[in-house]
Amino acid sequence: MGVTSSLDASGVDVGIDFGPIRLKNPLLTASGCFAYGQQFAGFMDLRELGGLSTKGISPAPRFGNPLPRIYETASGMLNSIGLENVGTQVFLEEKLPFLDALDISVWVNFFGTDFESYVECARTLGEGKDRGVSALEMNISCPNIKKGGIEFGTVPEVAHRLTKACVEATDVPIVVKLTPNVGDIVAMAQAVHEAGAAGISLINTITGMAIDVRKRRPRLATTYGGLSGPAIKPVALRMVHQVHAALPELPICGMGGIYSGEDALEFLMAGASCVQVGTANFAEPPAALRVLAELKTLLAELGFARAEDAVGSLESIPAEPPYKAEGAQ
Amino acid sequence: MGVTSSLDASGVDVGIDFGPIRLKNPLLTASGCFAYGQQFAGFMDLRELGGLSTKGISPAPRFGNPLPRIYETASGMLNSIGLENVGTQVFLEEKLPFLDALDISVWVNFFGTDFESYVECARTLGEGKDRGVSALEMNISCPNIKKGGIEFGTVPEVAHRLTKACVEATDVPIVVKLTPNVGDIVAMAQAVHEAGAAGISLINTITGMAIDVRKRRPRLATTYGGLSGPAIKPVALRMVHQVHAALPELPICGMGGIYSGEDALEFLMAGASCVQVGTANFAEPPAALRVLAELKTLLAELGFARAEDAVGSLESIPAEPPYKAEGAQ
Amino acid sequence: MHEQFPVQVSANEALTGGYFRLTLDAGTPVATAHTRPGQFVMLRGAWGRDLLNGRAFSVLEVLDDRRFSVLAKVFGRGTGLMKAMEPGDSMTCLGPLGNGFPVVDTSVTSLLVAGGVGLPPLHLYAREAAREGAAPAVEMIYGGRTRDDLVLTDELDAWQVAQTLTTEDGSRGVEGRVTVPLLDRLERASANGETVRILSCGPTPMLRAVRALALDRGVEAHLCLEEQMACGYGVCLGCAVPVHGPRPYAYCCTDGPVFPAQEVRWA
Amino acid sequence: MHEQFPVQVSANEALTGGYFRLTLDAGTPVATAHTRPGQFVMLRGAWGRDLLNGRAFSVLEVLDDRRFSVLAKVFGRGTGLMKAMEPGDSMTCLGPLGNGFPVVDTSVTSLLVAGGVGLPPLHLYAREAAREGAAPAVEMIYGGRTRDDLVLTDELDAWQVAQTLTTEDGSRGVEGRVTVPLLDRLERASANGETVRILSCGPTPMLRAVRALALDRGVEAHLCLEEQMACGYGVCLGCAVPVHGPRPYAYCCTDGPVFPAQEVRWA
Ligand SMILES: Cc1cc2nc3c(=O)[nH]c(=O)nc-3n(C[C@H](O)[C@H](O)[C@H](O)COP(=O)(O)OP(=O)(O)OC[C@H]3O[C@@H](n4cnc5c(N)ncnc54)[C@H](O)[C@@H]3O)c2cc1C
Ligand SMILES: Cc1cc2nc3c(=O)[nH]c(=O)nc-3n(C[C@H](O)[C@H](O)[C@H](O)COP(=O)(O)OP(=O)(O)OC[C@H]3O[C@@H](n4cnc5c(N)ncnc54)[C@H](O)[C@@H]3O)c2cc1C
Ligand SMILES: Cc1cc2nc3c(=O)[nH]c(=O)nc-3n(C[C@H](O)[C@H](O)[C@H](O)COP(=O)(O)O)c2cc1C
Ligand SMILES: Cc1cc2nc3c(=O)[nH]c(=O)nc-3n(C[C@H](O)[C@H](O)[C@H](O)COP(=O)(O)O)c2cc1C
Ligand code: FES
Ligand code: FES
């Protein structure tokens, strides 16, 4: 079951079952924040990760958006990379073998430009099943592509139909990555759950904007971009908690501003079975392994024998003693 | 037209017409972050403000939520105060006279617990018209009250109906304050616009959550709370820009994380006619006046003769020279 | 007119147990000169926007009309940054805020019950009593986990204020918590027919225990509470304290931070 | 194996014009020892989470196998915090990253055209040339708005590297921008049949002008570009540079920051 045992010095069993997917620990790296993994091999032992999610793959290769593409905001950053990627073919041939050799859970993040290309993409990538692909993470929330897109991630019925078609197109479990740019995240989660998703990833970036007042121009060439980092953590946690409360049997991979083991544990307690580290990788390439080490220490300190025990372990605040308005006017 | 002229040393004319409401400058303070104003009299000359929005008023007085009610997050804070307020009666009798005497634009923020009480509240507060009330800011986005509420702020048809009824109940202009916790902010803006709103306030807080992992408990007694502060600024700006692009004739009062004149100018350029300063007041009671001074300096520096000229003045980033894939494979 | 004014760190003295005393200088006469024991200030450094709001600190010493000090311990990032501050570093200060303890009253014996970072209001109280020649009317009961947690005890000796120290590990003073000598003292008072009152500040579990004791025995007690505060001056309504009375909540910053024990609505 | 390693500030020297030179010490041999001129490091202090990512700085000097320096000017909050750093303060460093300028070549004359914070790569280049005894093969053309914007010029004199200075206000050297002497120099070279190439780093408007000149005259030119960077090592894809060629964008951090002028897709 992998190079690193899920039981280690901390004494905490960090192995996790994410629906049908076995993870040796709950720490993954997030799509678009880890490329295809190779760049990180120089910084860390990738085999210690629970898994990783690749840059989003589409059927054909895509070039990215005009620049500027990124901008830092208070405790966050905006990006509008444009889902640049090598396409399914090059991915399977040139990128997957490296990932396969790592013996960790490889989630291939993917998207299409329309209904058919989503399904085609799922089918093609599903062929990687025996070559190391353990899940397909379907990104139905593409703030940065123009065509189609928006309805897939915001209208429950559309998301249901798309998910169902992709689930039927492949044997590999489909994890649907939802956008937070909706009014009712539970409705979205329920729709894809009922369509056969093995789990969901929550959250993608929140659409945002910044302006350079001196140039009277947006900071990003595409005007809007996706906000990530610590700034969005409270929103991400809330959505994970909402979905877990409504659909306790649906596995959730939580993310959004995770920079420490304590952040990760907040997500587990809210109901996530595993987490992804995204933006944190930029400033600190081996951030995910530091987060994992901190998480283990913290679980041990708090008396959790298994990481699984922490999942959804949140209790509510005890009620105050009743108020009697004796002297009330 | 007020104690302070809209033209001052900076040479910039900062007077603004917000629909039917004349403001001597675009700086207001935000609801729930300025109480009923009195506390600030000791810190600043309130008459220099463009206006203020009161703590949200309901027909009957309300007590707040159990504690803890607030928690600081990265560049933001969560609150779950519970819309505690003195009620319309006490407000009109005890709080309004102080505000009336200031001769600034007083926006009375209000809400109801159901359809009828919204309308009743609008009617009662509208009686303050000759006693200093220049607008009613209708909060249809109450993350912290349990009953009803949610649909008013998230379903365009419901918001339309509610707005229309309140507009008809009073002569005072109604400014509708929208929640960002929706998928399509433009649809919400359009609904209230068509129902006769004089303008909209954007944005209220984003629903969020934080967890104390050592206690295994939420940081707020109500589990969820509203996220405010610099963390949400990119989201607020994006929504202001979206609405202004779609409905250029609808006046927008922008807010969310404004801490400096530069922040305020970003909102104006995105399409807001005026702005509110909320969370910034807590750390620095006269924050709004500092922001105003900075805004004036910046407008002068950038060559704006009138604040109005800055509204919606954003240009887009020039296109890159075309790419020719000469050597492309 | 309230004031928010800039201050400069004029000294930052490390004490035992991780405590530090930060002396701040406004450079010009400021309102802190008239701080009542229990009143607090909201302090903030030039920290960027990830630490949004000020942090509340009880005033420890009023040194003159422009200087005062606070006593703190590292709790999170704000206090961490404060511990690292050096003379000349600047902060902004809002205060003094809130209401202090009842004034010194020589007709009763005031038992000052302090724990941890709850020392400052009672230390200031003891100093005030000593200055007014009322040292005999106050007695300090001050507890910590271990001897290192007890700081600035020499000063009370110098003012001839009686003090009973407690440590949980018995490394200094009475072994146990402050409630041990407090209970003794209340029994002695009741045996003697002596009127005592309790003024207390410290960690919430300690205040709960003190309150229970006081309510049990019908002894007047005033508790200085800590609640999460965003503003410190009555506008955010974040610092609610559950109380009995006409309204279910009072506000720590404006109604308190000192509350009569029987008003507090705790289990 | 890339490295991210802790460094300590060993000196922070204020220069004229608001520039400062920050010397960093890793305490142990690190990869920066082998920095090529034009390569950069990502630096970050213990800044909390409102400044999320590292900031890119070209290496100015490689002092030994564990120490190097950067030259900077206050631009926003990150550089503001750096300016205030004191010896002993710690940062983390990732690097050296990217590709440097082409190696020193004595068969051509390399015109080093620098402006503002674009000095470091060319300063390092000149030093390298001098060390290799190739000082005559490089000539610096270095411009600023006013005389205070020209820093570290003595060092080039010491290495006997020819330098032409320009200021927009004429307060030092030639009045005007770097393109004035550059144009002269290119005409002279063309008249002499001399082979020259341009290596340039500085503000984007300057690089655009230099590129236009070079393309116009068919002179080989290499530009060291600045783009917004989140990671510096090829994973965020934020630092796109529009280029001609098989792909519309190259990446400043991994494909650059030095690019042949004709590849850059600028108007
Ligand atoms: C009236 C009053 C007087 C106080 N006097 C002192 C004193 O003299 N010495 C001292 O060391 N501490 C005192 N405190 C507690 C002190 O305010 C907190 O330790 C401090 O705010 C923690 O900030 P931080 O950034 O280090 O922690 P963080 O955990 O990073 O703070 C996060 C947030 O929680 C708030 N917070 C955290 N703990 C508390 C707490 N116990 N009370 C109120 N807010 C909290 C902070 O203000 C901030 O908004 C007092 C608090 C109050 C309300
Ligand atoms: C390869 C390279 C080498 C550089 N070398 C130097 C150098 O030697 N000396 C020097 O003073 N500066 C150099 N810069 C520019 C330096 O990185 C920016 O000035 C710095 O990032 C500004 O940070 P700040 O926090 O002060 O500004 P802020 O405006 O607060 O930064 C906000 C965000 O914008 C980014 N940013 C802002 N301006 C730039 C810019 N011009 N280029 C890239 N990112 C930017 C920051 O990294 C940050 O993400 C270099 C940039 C690059 C890409
Ligand atoms: C630069 C960048 C690129 C991203 N690209 C993708 C992507 O291709 N597909 C995807 O599903 N999510 C993408 N994301 C979203 C992240 O995977 C993650 O959901 C989000 O950033 C929140 O997590 P964080 O705050 O830890 O970064 C990207 C995020 C960033 C910052
Ligand atoms: C403590 C607190 C209380 C608030 N109470 C109200 C309220 O009563 N009514 C309302 O419409 N908005 C309320 N708001 C929202 C603010 O008015 C504002 O929309 C929001 O905080 C975003 O602006 P900011 O980031 O500048 O604070 C409250 C915000 C805070 C932080
Ligand atoms: S701290 Fe804001 S009301 Fe008390
Ligand atoms: S800075 Fe991240 S890819 Fe270049």
Short mmCIF file of C-alpha atoms in Angstrom, two decimals, chain A residues 52-265:
data_model
loop_
_atom_site.label_atom_id
_atom_site.label_comp_id
_atom_site.label_asym_id
_atom_site.label_seq_id
_atom_site.Cartn_x
_atom_site.Cartn_y
_atom_site.Cartn_z
CA LEU A 52 -2.02 15.03 -6.26
CA SER A 53 -4.38 16.64 -8.70
CA THR A 54 -2.91 17.59 -12.05
CA LYS A 55 -3.31 20.80 -13.99
CA GLY A 56 -6.71 20.64 -15.75
CA ILE A 57 -6.55 18.63 -18.99
CA SER A 58 -8.78 19.17 -22.02
CA PRO A 59 -9.08 16.98 -25.12
CA ALA A 60 -6.92 19.30 -27.22
CA PRO A 61 -3.94 21.27 -25.90
CA ARG A 62 -4.78 24.84 -24.93
CA PHE A 63 -2.74 27.97 -24.66
CA GLY A 64 -3.41 30.35 -21.83
CA ASN A 65 -4.79 33.84 -21.45
CA PRO A 66 -3.10 37.14 -22.22
CA LEU A 67 -1.13 38.78 -19.45
CA PRO A 68 -1.21 39.95 -16.74
CA ARG A 69 -2.58 36.69 -15.39
CA ILE A 70 -2.01 36.98 -11.65
CA TYR A 71 -2.28 39.60 -8.96
CA GLU A 72 -1.86 39.44 -5.21
CA THR A 73 -4.67 40.72 -2.98
CA ALA A 74 -5.00 40.84 0.81
CA SER A 75 -4.21 37.28 1.98
CA GLY A 76 -5.07 35.97 -1.45
CA MET A 77 -4.30 36.04 -5.13
CA LEU A 78 -6.29 36.38 -8.32
CA ASN A 79 -5.43 34.23 -11.30
CA SER A 80 -6.62 33.96 -14.82
CA ILE A 81 -4.26 31.42 -16.31
CA GLY A 82 -6.81 30.24 -18.82
CA LEU A 83 -6.63 26.52 -18.26
CA GLU A 84 -3.49 26.18 -20.35
CA ASN A 85 -2.61 22.47 -20.70
CA VAL A 86 -0.94 19.86 -22.86
CA GLY A 87 -4.14 17.99 -23.84
CA THR A 88 -5.11 14.38 -23.12
CA GLN A 89 -2.74 12.81 -25.62
CA VAL A 90 0.48 14.40 -24.45
CA PHE A 91 -0.66 14.01 -20.87
CA LEU A 92 -1.14 10.26 -21.15
CA GLU A 93 2.04 9.73 -23.09
CA GLU A 94 4.48 12.16 -21.55
CA LYS A 95 3.23 13.19 -18.12
CA LEU A 96 1.44 10.16 -16.71
CA PRO A 97 4.37 7.69 -16.63
CA PHE A 98 6.21 9.93 -14.16
CA LEU A 99 3.15 10.14 -11.92
CA ASP A 100 2.41 6.42 -12.19
CA ALA A 101 5.84 5.61 -10.81
CA LEU A 102 5.13 7.58 -7.63
CA ASP A 103 2.56 5.14 -6.34
CA ILE A 104 0.31 7.82 -4.89
CA SER A 105 -3.28 8.69 -5.73
CA VAL A 106 -3.22 10.57 -9.02
CA TRP A 107 -6.30 12.67 -9.70
CA VAL A 108 -6.43 13.91 -13.23
CA ASN A 109 -8.24 17.21 -13.29
CA PHE A 110 -10.07 17.71 -16.57
CA PHE A 111 -12.60 19.83 -18.39
CA GLY A 112 -14.17 20.19 -21.78
CA THR A 113 -15.32 23.11 -23.82
CA ASP A 114 -18.76 21.61 -24.34
CA PHE A 115 -20.81 18.61 -23.23
CA GLU A 116 -19.30 16.19 -25.75
CA SER A 117 -15.74 17.19 -25.13
CA TYR A 118 -16.21 16.67 -21.35
CA VAL A 119 -17.40 13.14 -22.03
CA GLU A 120 -14.67 12.49 -24.57
CA CYS A 121 -12.09 13.75 -22.13
CA ALA A 122 -13.37 11.48 -19.37
CA ARG A 123 -13.32 8.50 -21.71
CA THR A 124 -9.80 9.16 -22.99
CA LEU A 125 -8.30 9.87 -19.58
CA GLY A 126 -10.11 6.84 -18.17
CA GLU A 127 -7.84 4.77 -20.36
CA GLY A 128 -5.09 5.72 -17.95
CA LYS A 129 -6.70 3.53 -15.30
CA ASP A 130 -4.00 0.87 -15.38
CA ARG A 131 -1.31 3.47 -15.80
CA GLY A 132 -1.76 5.22 -12.50
CA VAL A 133 -4.93 7.31 -12.80
CA SER A 134 -6.93 6.79 -9.62
CA ALA A 135 -9.59 9.45 -10.10
CA LEU A 136 -10.78 12.00 -12.60
CA GLU A 137 -11.43 15.35 -10.99
CA MET A 138 -14.00 17.01 -13.19
CA ASN A 139 -13.74 20.78 -13.15
CA ILE A 140 -17.20 22.11 -13.92
CA SER A 141 -16.28 25.56 -12.68
CA CYS A 142 -14.09 27.30 -15.17
CA PRO A 143 -14.18 31.01 -14.41
CA ASN A 144 -11.51 31.51 -17.03
CA ILE A 145 -12.90 29.88 -20.13
CA LYS A 146 -15.46 31.71 -22.13
CA LYS A 147 -17.40 29.15 -24.10
CA GLY A 148 -20.18 27.22 -22.31
CA GLY A 149 -18.80 26.47 -18.90
CA ILE A 150 -20.88 28.62 -16.63
CA GLU A 151 -24.06 26.50 -16.65
CA PHE A 152 -22.23 23.24 -16.03
CA GLY A 153 -21.14 24.50 -12.66
CA THR A 154 -24.16 26.55 -11.61
CA VAL A 155 -27.32 24.78 -12.74
CA PRO A 156 -27.92 21.54 -10.80
CA GLU A 157 -29.76 19.76 -13.62
CA VAL A 158 -27.04 20.54 -16.13
CA ALA A 159 -24.34 19.42 -13.72
CA HIS A 160 -26.31 16.24 -13.10
CA ARG A 161 -26.55 15.41 -16.77
CA LEU A 162 -22.91 16.13 -17.44
CA THR A 163 -21.71 14.14 -14.44
CA LYS A 164 -23.88 11.16 -15.35
CA ALA A 165 -22.55 11.09 -18.89
CA CYS A 166 -18.95 11.24 -17.70
CA VAL A 167 -19.47 8.62 -15.00
CA GLU A 168 -20.88 6.30 -17.64
CA ALA A 169 -18.00 6.95 -19.99
CA THR A 170 -15.31 5.55 -17.71
CA ASP A 171 -14.51 3.06 -14.93
CA VAL A 172 -12.37 5.54 -13.05
CA PRO A 173 -14.15 7.27 -10.16
CA ILE A 174 -15.24 10.80 -10.97
CA VAL A 175 -14.76 13.49 -8.36
CA VAL A 176 -16.62 16.66 -9.30
CA LYS A 177 -14.96 19.94 -8.45
CA LEU A 178 -17.59 22.55 -7.67
CA THR A 179 -17.46 26.29 -7.99
CA PRO A 180 -18.30 28.41 -4.94
CA ASN A 181 -19.88 31.02 -7.23
CA VAL A 182 -23.38 29.69 -6.61
CA GLY A 183 -26.19 30.48 -4.24
CA ASP A 184 -26.89 26.93 -3.14
CA ILE A 185 -23.84 24.68 -2.94
CA VAL A 186 -25.82 21.84 -1.39
CA ALA A 187 -28.11 21.63 -4.43
CA MET A 188 -25.07 21.36 -6.69
CA ALA A 189 -23.47 18.70 -4.51
CA GLN A 190 -26.65 16.71 -4.37
CA ALA A 191 -27.08 16.85 -8.14
CA VAL A 192 -23.65 15.42 -8.88
CA HIS A 193 -23.89 12.94 -6.01
CA GLU A 194 -27.08 11.52 -7.45
CA ALA A 195 -25.47 11.40 -10.87
CA GLY A 196 -22.88 8.98 -9.54
CA ALA A 197 -19.94 11.14 -8.56
CA ALA A 198 -17.59 9.30 -6.19
CA GLY A 199 -17.07 12.52 -4.29
CA ILE A 200 -16.69 16.25 -4.69
CA SER A 201 -13.85 18.74 -4.43
CA LEU A 202 -14.71 21.99 -2.70
CA ILE A 203 -13.90 24.76 -3.50
CA ASN A 204 -12.55 26.14 -6.71
CA THR A 205 -11.62 29.81 -6.74
CA ILE A 206 -14.13 32.61 -6.12
CA THR A 207 -14.46 35.05 -9.00
CA GLY A 208 -12.88 38.37 -8.16
CA MET A 209 -11.29 41.47 -9.59
CA ALA A 210 -8.76 44.18 -8.85
CA ILE A 211 -8.06 47.51 -10.49
CA ASP A 212 -4.91 49.51 -11.09
CA VAL A 213 -6.30 52.98 -10.45
CA ARG A 214 -3.25 54.69 -11.90
CA LYS A 215 -3.67 52.94 -15.23
CA ARG A 216 -7.51 52.84 -14.96
CA ARG A 217 -7.26 49.21 -15.96
CA PRO A 218 -8.10 45.86 -14.43
CA ARG A 219 -5.10 44.09 -12.89
CA LEU A 220 -5.81 41.04 -15.04
CA ALA A 221 -6.12 41.05 -18.81
CA THR A 222 -9.34 39.04 -18.55
CA THR A 223 -10.79 41.57 -16.07
CA TYR A 224 -11.98 38.83 -13.70
CA GLY A 225 -9.96 36.02 -12.18
CA GLY A 226 -10.19 33.38 -9.50
CA LEU A 227 -9.46 34.29 -5.90
CA SER A 228 -7.52 31.71 -3.86
CA GLY A 229 -5.51 31.61 -0.65
CA PRO A 230 -6.22 32.26 3.06
CA ALA A 231 -8.73 35.00 2.22
CA ILE A 232 -11.24 32.40 0.98
CA LYS A 233 -10.76 29.79 3.70
CA PRO A 234 -13.82 30.83 5.74
CA VAL A 235 -16.03 30.50 2.66
CA ALA A 236 -14.54 27.14 1.71
CA LEU A 237 -14.97 25.75 5.22
CA ARG A 238 -18.56 26.91 5.36
CA MET A 239 -19.40 25.16 2.09
CA VAL A 240 -17.71 21.94 3.15
CA HIS A 241 -19.67 22.03 6.38
CA GLN A 242 -22.97 22.78 4.63
CA VAL A 243 -22.56 19.91 2.21
CA HIS A 244 -21.37 17.45 4.84
CA ALA A 245 -24.29 18.33 7.08
CA ALA A 246 -26.76 17.76 4.26
CA LEU A 247 -25.08 14.78 2.57
CA PRO A 248 -22.94 13.02 5.18
CA GLU A 249 -22.33 10.02 2.93
CA LEU A 250 -20.78 12.07 0.10
CA PRO A 251 -16.96 12.17 0.35
CA ILE A 252 -15.59 15.70 0.20
CA CYS A 253 -12.10 16.82 -0.70
CA GLY A 254 -11.73 20.22 0.94
CA MET A 255 -9.53 23.09 -0.15
CA GLY A 256 -9.19 26.84 -0.09
CA GLY A 257 -6.41 28.63 1.77
CA ILE A 258 -4.85 25.65 3.51
CA TYR A 259 -1.40 26.67 4.77
CA SER A 260 -1.04 24.70 8.01
CA GLY A 261 -1.94 21.44 9.70
CA GLU A 262 -4.46 23.38 11.75
CA ASP A 263 -6.13 24.65 8.57
CA ALA A 264 -6.27 21.09 7.25
CA LEU A 265 -7.81 19.82 10.48
#
